[in-house]
Every structure is written in structure tokens, then in C-alpha cells.
Coordinates of C-alpha atoms in Angstrom, one line a residue:
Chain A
X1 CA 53.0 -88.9 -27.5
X2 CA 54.1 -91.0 -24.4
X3 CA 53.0 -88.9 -21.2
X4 CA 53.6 -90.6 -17.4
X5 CA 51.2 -89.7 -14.0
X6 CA 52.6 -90.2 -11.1
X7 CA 49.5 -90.6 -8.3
X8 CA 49.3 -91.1 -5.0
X9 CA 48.9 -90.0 -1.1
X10 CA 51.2 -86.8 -0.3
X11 CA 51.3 -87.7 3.1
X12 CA 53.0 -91.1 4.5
X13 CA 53.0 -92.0 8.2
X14 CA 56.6 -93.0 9.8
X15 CA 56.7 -96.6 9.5
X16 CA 54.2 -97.1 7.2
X17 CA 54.1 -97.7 3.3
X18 CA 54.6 -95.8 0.6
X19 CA 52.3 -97.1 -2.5
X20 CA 52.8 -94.7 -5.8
X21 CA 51.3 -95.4 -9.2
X22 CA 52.2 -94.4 -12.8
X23 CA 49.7 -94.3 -15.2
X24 CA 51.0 -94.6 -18.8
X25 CA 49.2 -93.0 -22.1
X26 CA 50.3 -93.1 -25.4
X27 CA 52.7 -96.1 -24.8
X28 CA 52.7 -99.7 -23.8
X29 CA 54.3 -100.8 -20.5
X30 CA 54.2 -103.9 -22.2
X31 CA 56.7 -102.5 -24.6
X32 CA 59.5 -105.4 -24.7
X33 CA 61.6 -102.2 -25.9
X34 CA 61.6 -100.1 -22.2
X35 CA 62.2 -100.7 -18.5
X36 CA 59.5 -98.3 -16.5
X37 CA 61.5 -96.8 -13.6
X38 CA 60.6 -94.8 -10.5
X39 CA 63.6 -91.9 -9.4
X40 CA 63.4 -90.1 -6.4
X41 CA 64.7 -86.4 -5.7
X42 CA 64.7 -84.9 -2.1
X43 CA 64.2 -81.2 -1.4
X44 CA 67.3 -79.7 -3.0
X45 CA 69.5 -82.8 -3.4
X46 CA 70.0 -84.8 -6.7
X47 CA 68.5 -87.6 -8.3
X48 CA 68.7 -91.1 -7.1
X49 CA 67.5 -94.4 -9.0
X50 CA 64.7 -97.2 -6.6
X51 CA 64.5 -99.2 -9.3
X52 CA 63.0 -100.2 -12.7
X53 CA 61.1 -103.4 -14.2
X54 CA 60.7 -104.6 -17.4
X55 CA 57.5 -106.1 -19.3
X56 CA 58.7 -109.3 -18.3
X57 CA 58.8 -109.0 -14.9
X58 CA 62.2 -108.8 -14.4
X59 CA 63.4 -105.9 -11.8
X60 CA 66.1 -104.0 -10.8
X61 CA 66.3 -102.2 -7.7
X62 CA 68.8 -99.8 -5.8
X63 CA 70.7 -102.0 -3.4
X64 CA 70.3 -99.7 -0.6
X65 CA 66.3 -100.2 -0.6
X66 CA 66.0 -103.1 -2.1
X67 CA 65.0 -104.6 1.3
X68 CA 62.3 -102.3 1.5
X69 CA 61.0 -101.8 -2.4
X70 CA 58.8 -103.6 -4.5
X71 CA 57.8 -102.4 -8.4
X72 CA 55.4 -104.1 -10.2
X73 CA 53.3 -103.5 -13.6
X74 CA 49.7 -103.8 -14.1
X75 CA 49.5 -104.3 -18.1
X76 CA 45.7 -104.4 -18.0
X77 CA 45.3 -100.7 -16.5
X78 CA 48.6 -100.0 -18.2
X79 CA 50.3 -98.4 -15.3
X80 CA 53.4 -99.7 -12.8
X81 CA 53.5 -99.1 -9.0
X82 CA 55.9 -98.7 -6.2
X83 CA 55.7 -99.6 -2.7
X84 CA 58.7 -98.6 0.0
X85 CA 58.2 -100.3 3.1
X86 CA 58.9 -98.4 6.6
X87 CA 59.3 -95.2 5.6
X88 CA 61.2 -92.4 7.5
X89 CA 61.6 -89.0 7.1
X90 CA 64.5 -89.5 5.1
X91 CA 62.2 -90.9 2.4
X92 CA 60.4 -87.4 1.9
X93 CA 61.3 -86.5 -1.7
X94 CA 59.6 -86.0 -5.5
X95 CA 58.8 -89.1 -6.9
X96 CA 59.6 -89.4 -10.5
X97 CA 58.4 -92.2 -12.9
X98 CA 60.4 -92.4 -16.1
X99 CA 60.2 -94.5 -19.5
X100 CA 63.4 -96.2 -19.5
X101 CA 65.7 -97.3 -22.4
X102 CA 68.4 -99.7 -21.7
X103 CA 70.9 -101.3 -24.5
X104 CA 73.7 -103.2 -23.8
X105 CA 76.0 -100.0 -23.9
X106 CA 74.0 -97.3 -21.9
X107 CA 70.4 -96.4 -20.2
X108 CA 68.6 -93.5 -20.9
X109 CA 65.6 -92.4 -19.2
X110 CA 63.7 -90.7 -21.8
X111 CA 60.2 -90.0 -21.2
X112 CA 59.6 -88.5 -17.2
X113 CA 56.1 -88.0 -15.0
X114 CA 55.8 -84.5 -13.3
X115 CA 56.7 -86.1 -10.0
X116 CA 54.3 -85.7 -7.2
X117 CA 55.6 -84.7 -3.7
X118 CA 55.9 -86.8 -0.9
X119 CA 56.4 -86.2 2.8
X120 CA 56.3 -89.0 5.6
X121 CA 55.7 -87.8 8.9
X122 CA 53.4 -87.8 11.4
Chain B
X1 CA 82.3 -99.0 -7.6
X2 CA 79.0 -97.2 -8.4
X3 CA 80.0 -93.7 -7.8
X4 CA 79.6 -90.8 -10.6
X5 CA 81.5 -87.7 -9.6
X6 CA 80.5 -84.2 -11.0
X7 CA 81.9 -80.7 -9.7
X8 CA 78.8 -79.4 -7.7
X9 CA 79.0 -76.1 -9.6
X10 CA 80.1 -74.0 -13.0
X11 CA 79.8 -70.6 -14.7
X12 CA 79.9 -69.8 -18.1
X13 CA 79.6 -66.2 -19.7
X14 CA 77.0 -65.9 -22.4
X15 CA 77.9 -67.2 -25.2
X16 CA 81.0 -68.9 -24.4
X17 CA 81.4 -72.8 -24.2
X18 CA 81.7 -74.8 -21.1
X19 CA 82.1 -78.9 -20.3
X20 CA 80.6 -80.5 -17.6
X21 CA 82.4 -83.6 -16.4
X22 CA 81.4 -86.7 -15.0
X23 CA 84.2 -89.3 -13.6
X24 CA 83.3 -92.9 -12.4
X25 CA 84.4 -96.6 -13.1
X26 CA 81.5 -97.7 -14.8
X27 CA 82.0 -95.3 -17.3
X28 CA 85.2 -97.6 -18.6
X29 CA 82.0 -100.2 -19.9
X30 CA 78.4 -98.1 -20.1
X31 CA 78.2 -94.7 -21.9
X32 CA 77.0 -92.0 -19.6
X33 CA 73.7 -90.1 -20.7
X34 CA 72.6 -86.3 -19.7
X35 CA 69.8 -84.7 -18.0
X36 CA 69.5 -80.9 -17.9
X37 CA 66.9 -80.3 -15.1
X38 CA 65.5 -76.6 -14.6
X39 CA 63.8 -75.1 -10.9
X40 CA 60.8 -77.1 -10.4
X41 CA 60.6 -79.2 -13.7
X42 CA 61.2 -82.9 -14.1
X43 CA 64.8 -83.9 -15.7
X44 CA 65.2 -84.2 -19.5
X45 CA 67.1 -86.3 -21.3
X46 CA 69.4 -84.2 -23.7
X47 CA 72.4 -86.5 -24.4
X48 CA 72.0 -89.9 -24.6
X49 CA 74.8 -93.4 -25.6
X50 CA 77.8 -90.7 -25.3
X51 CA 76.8 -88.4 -28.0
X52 CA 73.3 -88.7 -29.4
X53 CA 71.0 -85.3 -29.0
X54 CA 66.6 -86.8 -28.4
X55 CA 64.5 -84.7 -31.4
X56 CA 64.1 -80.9 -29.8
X57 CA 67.7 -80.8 -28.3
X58 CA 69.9 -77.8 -29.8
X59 CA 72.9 -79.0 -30.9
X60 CA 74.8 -77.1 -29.3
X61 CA 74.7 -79.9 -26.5
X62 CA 76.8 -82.4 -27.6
X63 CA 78.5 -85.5 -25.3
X64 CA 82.0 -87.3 -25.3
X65 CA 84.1 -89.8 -23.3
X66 CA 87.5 -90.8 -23.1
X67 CA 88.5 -93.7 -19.9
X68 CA 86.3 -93.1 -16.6
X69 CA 85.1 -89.6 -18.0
X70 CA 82.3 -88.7 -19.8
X71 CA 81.7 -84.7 -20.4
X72 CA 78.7 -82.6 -21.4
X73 CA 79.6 -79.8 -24.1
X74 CA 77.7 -76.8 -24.5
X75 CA 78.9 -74.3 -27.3
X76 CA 77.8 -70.6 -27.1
X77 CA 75.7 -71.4 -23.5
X78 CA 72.6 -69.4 -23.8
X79 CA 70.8 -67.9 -20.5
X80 CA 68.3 -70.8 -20.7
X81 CA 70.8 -73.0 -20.2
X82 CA 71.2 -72.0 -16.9
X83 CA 70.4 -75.4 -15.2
X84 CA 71.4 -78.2 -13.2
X85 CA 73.2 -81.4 -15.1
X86 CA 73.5 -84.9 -14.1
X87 CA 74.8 -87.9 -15.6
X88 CA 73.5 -91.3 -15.2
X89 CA 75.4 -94.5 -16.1
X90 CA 75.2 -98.2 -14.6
X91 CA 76.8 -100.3 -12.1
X92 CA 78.2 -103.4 -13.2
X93 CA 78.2 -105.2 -10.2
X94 CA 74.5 -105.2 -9.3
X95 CA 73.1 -103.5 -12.8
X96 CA 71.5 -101.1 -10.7
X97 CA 71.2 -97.4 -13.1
X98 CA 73.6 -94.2 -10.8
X99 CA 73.1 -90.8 -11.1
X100 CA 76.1 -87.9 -10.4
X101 CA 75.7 -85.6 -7.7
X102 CA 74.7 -83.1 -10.3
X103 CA 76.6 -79.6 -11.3
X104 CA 74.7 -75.8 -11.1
X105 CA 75.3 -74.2 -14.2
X106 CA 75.0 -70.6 -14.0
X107 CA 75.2 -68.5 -17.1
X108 CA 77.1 -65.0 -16.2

């Protein structure tokens, strides 16, 4: 069975960056068969996609943080990270990371973390 | 255009059947899949490619499209359906994967 844990600081300075990792047991990020995403969900509000990557390398990311994202796998700990570069408040939110299946007709993110909580401030 | 609308809330009595909609342009090319997401839990996928159910997913959920809509059936809602829904589909413009604002479920 596939299980995602998210990990990471709960606290981020203004400014500074957010760094999350996703460690994945009972799967392969080096699956050519999913993405690996991270989703983001502020207090109350819905959900909203940063980005994926696949086991190629190839990512995909929100075009409102792109400037400011970076995902990237690590196949020999078998785990994927994120990093969001000068983060504001407006950045506080659960952080999801989520197995990811994409076909040429739909995308469906099928296996998710917990989330862990994150609040920037100072 | 990105966007995936969804009415921000619903009721349905106990028992009775209710469809959650989901409009958006990208829904004309990419199937929309489902999430039912309860207080405090991570999102699960319970409709995915239009009108597949994932192994565990009562079938009374069921999906469907027709144009720019995609809609989220539930037939006989039970109290632990009570929930919030979003659909997700892609943007063809920058491939980037959009969420709908969501709907609140409340079973009466």
C-alpha cells in the first residue's frame, strides 16, 4: 500500500524559504506511471495545485508561483521536495503531497500525505 | 481559461439524491475528477476520468459530463456524506492541474 509523509519546519520566516519533503513507501517515485504533486489548502479555503514532476524530470508548476517554486525528486531516498521562495503570510496553508495520475484525457490525484501545517511569520 | 466553478454550498435530505456541478472551459477537452474531503482529513479521490469510482468508493457516487459541465451524483446521500467536493481538471494553455472552489454538502 502506497502511503505519502509530508515533513518539514512548521514555522517559516517572512521572506525566507519554504523547503517540504515527501517521503514515499510502498511505491516508486520512479514510477514512469505517476506525476508526484504537492497541493496547498489555506485555513478554510479550497484546494490549490504548486505543481507536480514526473520521474523524468519534467515539471509542471502553477503559473502564479512558478517564479518562486522549485520541485524536485530524490529517487535514491525515494522522496520529492518543494521549495517556495519569499514566503508571505499568504503562503500559510496545509501542505499536501499527492500520487498523481495523468492520461491524456484527465488527472487524478489518487494517493494523498496527511498534510503538515505551515505558518510563515515572524 | 483555467477557472472551475462550483456553487459554494448544497443540502440534501437523507436519503435523497443530489448533483454537484462543476462548469469550466477545460472541461470541453479533460474529464473532471472528484474529491470528497471531510473536517480535518486530506481529500480523497472518489470519481475519477468522468465516471470511474477508486476500490472502496460506494457506488452510489457516480460522475458525468456533457459541454463545460461535469457533475458529481450521489443517490440516497447518507449522513457521512456530509462533506466538502471539489473537482479538479487541467488547463490547456499552460497544462497546469485547477481545482473548483469547492461545494459544502450538508445532509438535512
Amino acid at each position: 500500500q502506497v502511503q505519502l509523509q509530508e515533513s518539514g519546519p512548521g514555522l517559516v520566516n517572512p521572506s525566507q524559504t519554504l523547503s517540504l519533503t515527501c517521503r514515499v513507501s510502498g511505491g516508486s517515485v520512479s514510477s514512469n506511471t505517476y506525476y508526484w504533486s504537492w497541493i496547498r489548502q489555506p485555513a478554510g479555503k479550497g484546494l490549490e495545485c504548486i505543481g507536480r514532476i514526473y520521474t523524468s524530470g519534467t515539471t509542471n508548476y502553477n503559473p502564479s508561483l512558478k517564479s518562486r517554486v522549485t520541485i524536485s525528486l530524490d529517487t535514491s531516498n525515494n522522496q520529492f521536495s518543494l521549495k517556495l521562495s519569499s514566503v508571505t503570510a499568504a503562503d500559510t496553508a496545509v501542505y499536501y503531497c499527492v500520487r498523481t495520475y495523468s492520461s491524456t484525457w484527465y488527472d487524478a490525484f489518487d494517493i494523498w500525505g496527511q498534510g503538515t501545517m505551515v505558518t510563515v511569520s515572524s | 481559461s483555467s477557472e472551475l466553478t462550483q456553487d459554494p454550498a448544497m443540502s440534501v435530505a437523507l436519503g435523497q439524491t443530489v448533483r454537484i456541478t462543476c462548469q469550466g472551459d477545460s472541461l470541453r477537452s479533460y474529464f473532471a475528477s472528484w474529491y470528497q474531503q471531510k473536517p480535518g482529513q486530506a481529500p480523497i479521490l472518489v470519481i475519477y476520468a468522468r465516471n470511474n469510482r477508486p476500490s472502496g468508493i460506494p457506488d452510489r457516487f457516480s460522475g458525468s459530463s456533457s459541454g463545460n459541465t461535469a457533475s458529481l451524483t450521489i443517490a440516497g446521500a447518507q449522513a457521512e456524506d456530509e462533506a466538502d467536493y471539489y473537482c479538479n481538471s487541467r488547463d490547456s494553455s499552460s497544462n497546469h492541474l485547477v481545482f473548483g472552489g469547492g461545494t459544502k454538502l450538508t445532509v438535512l
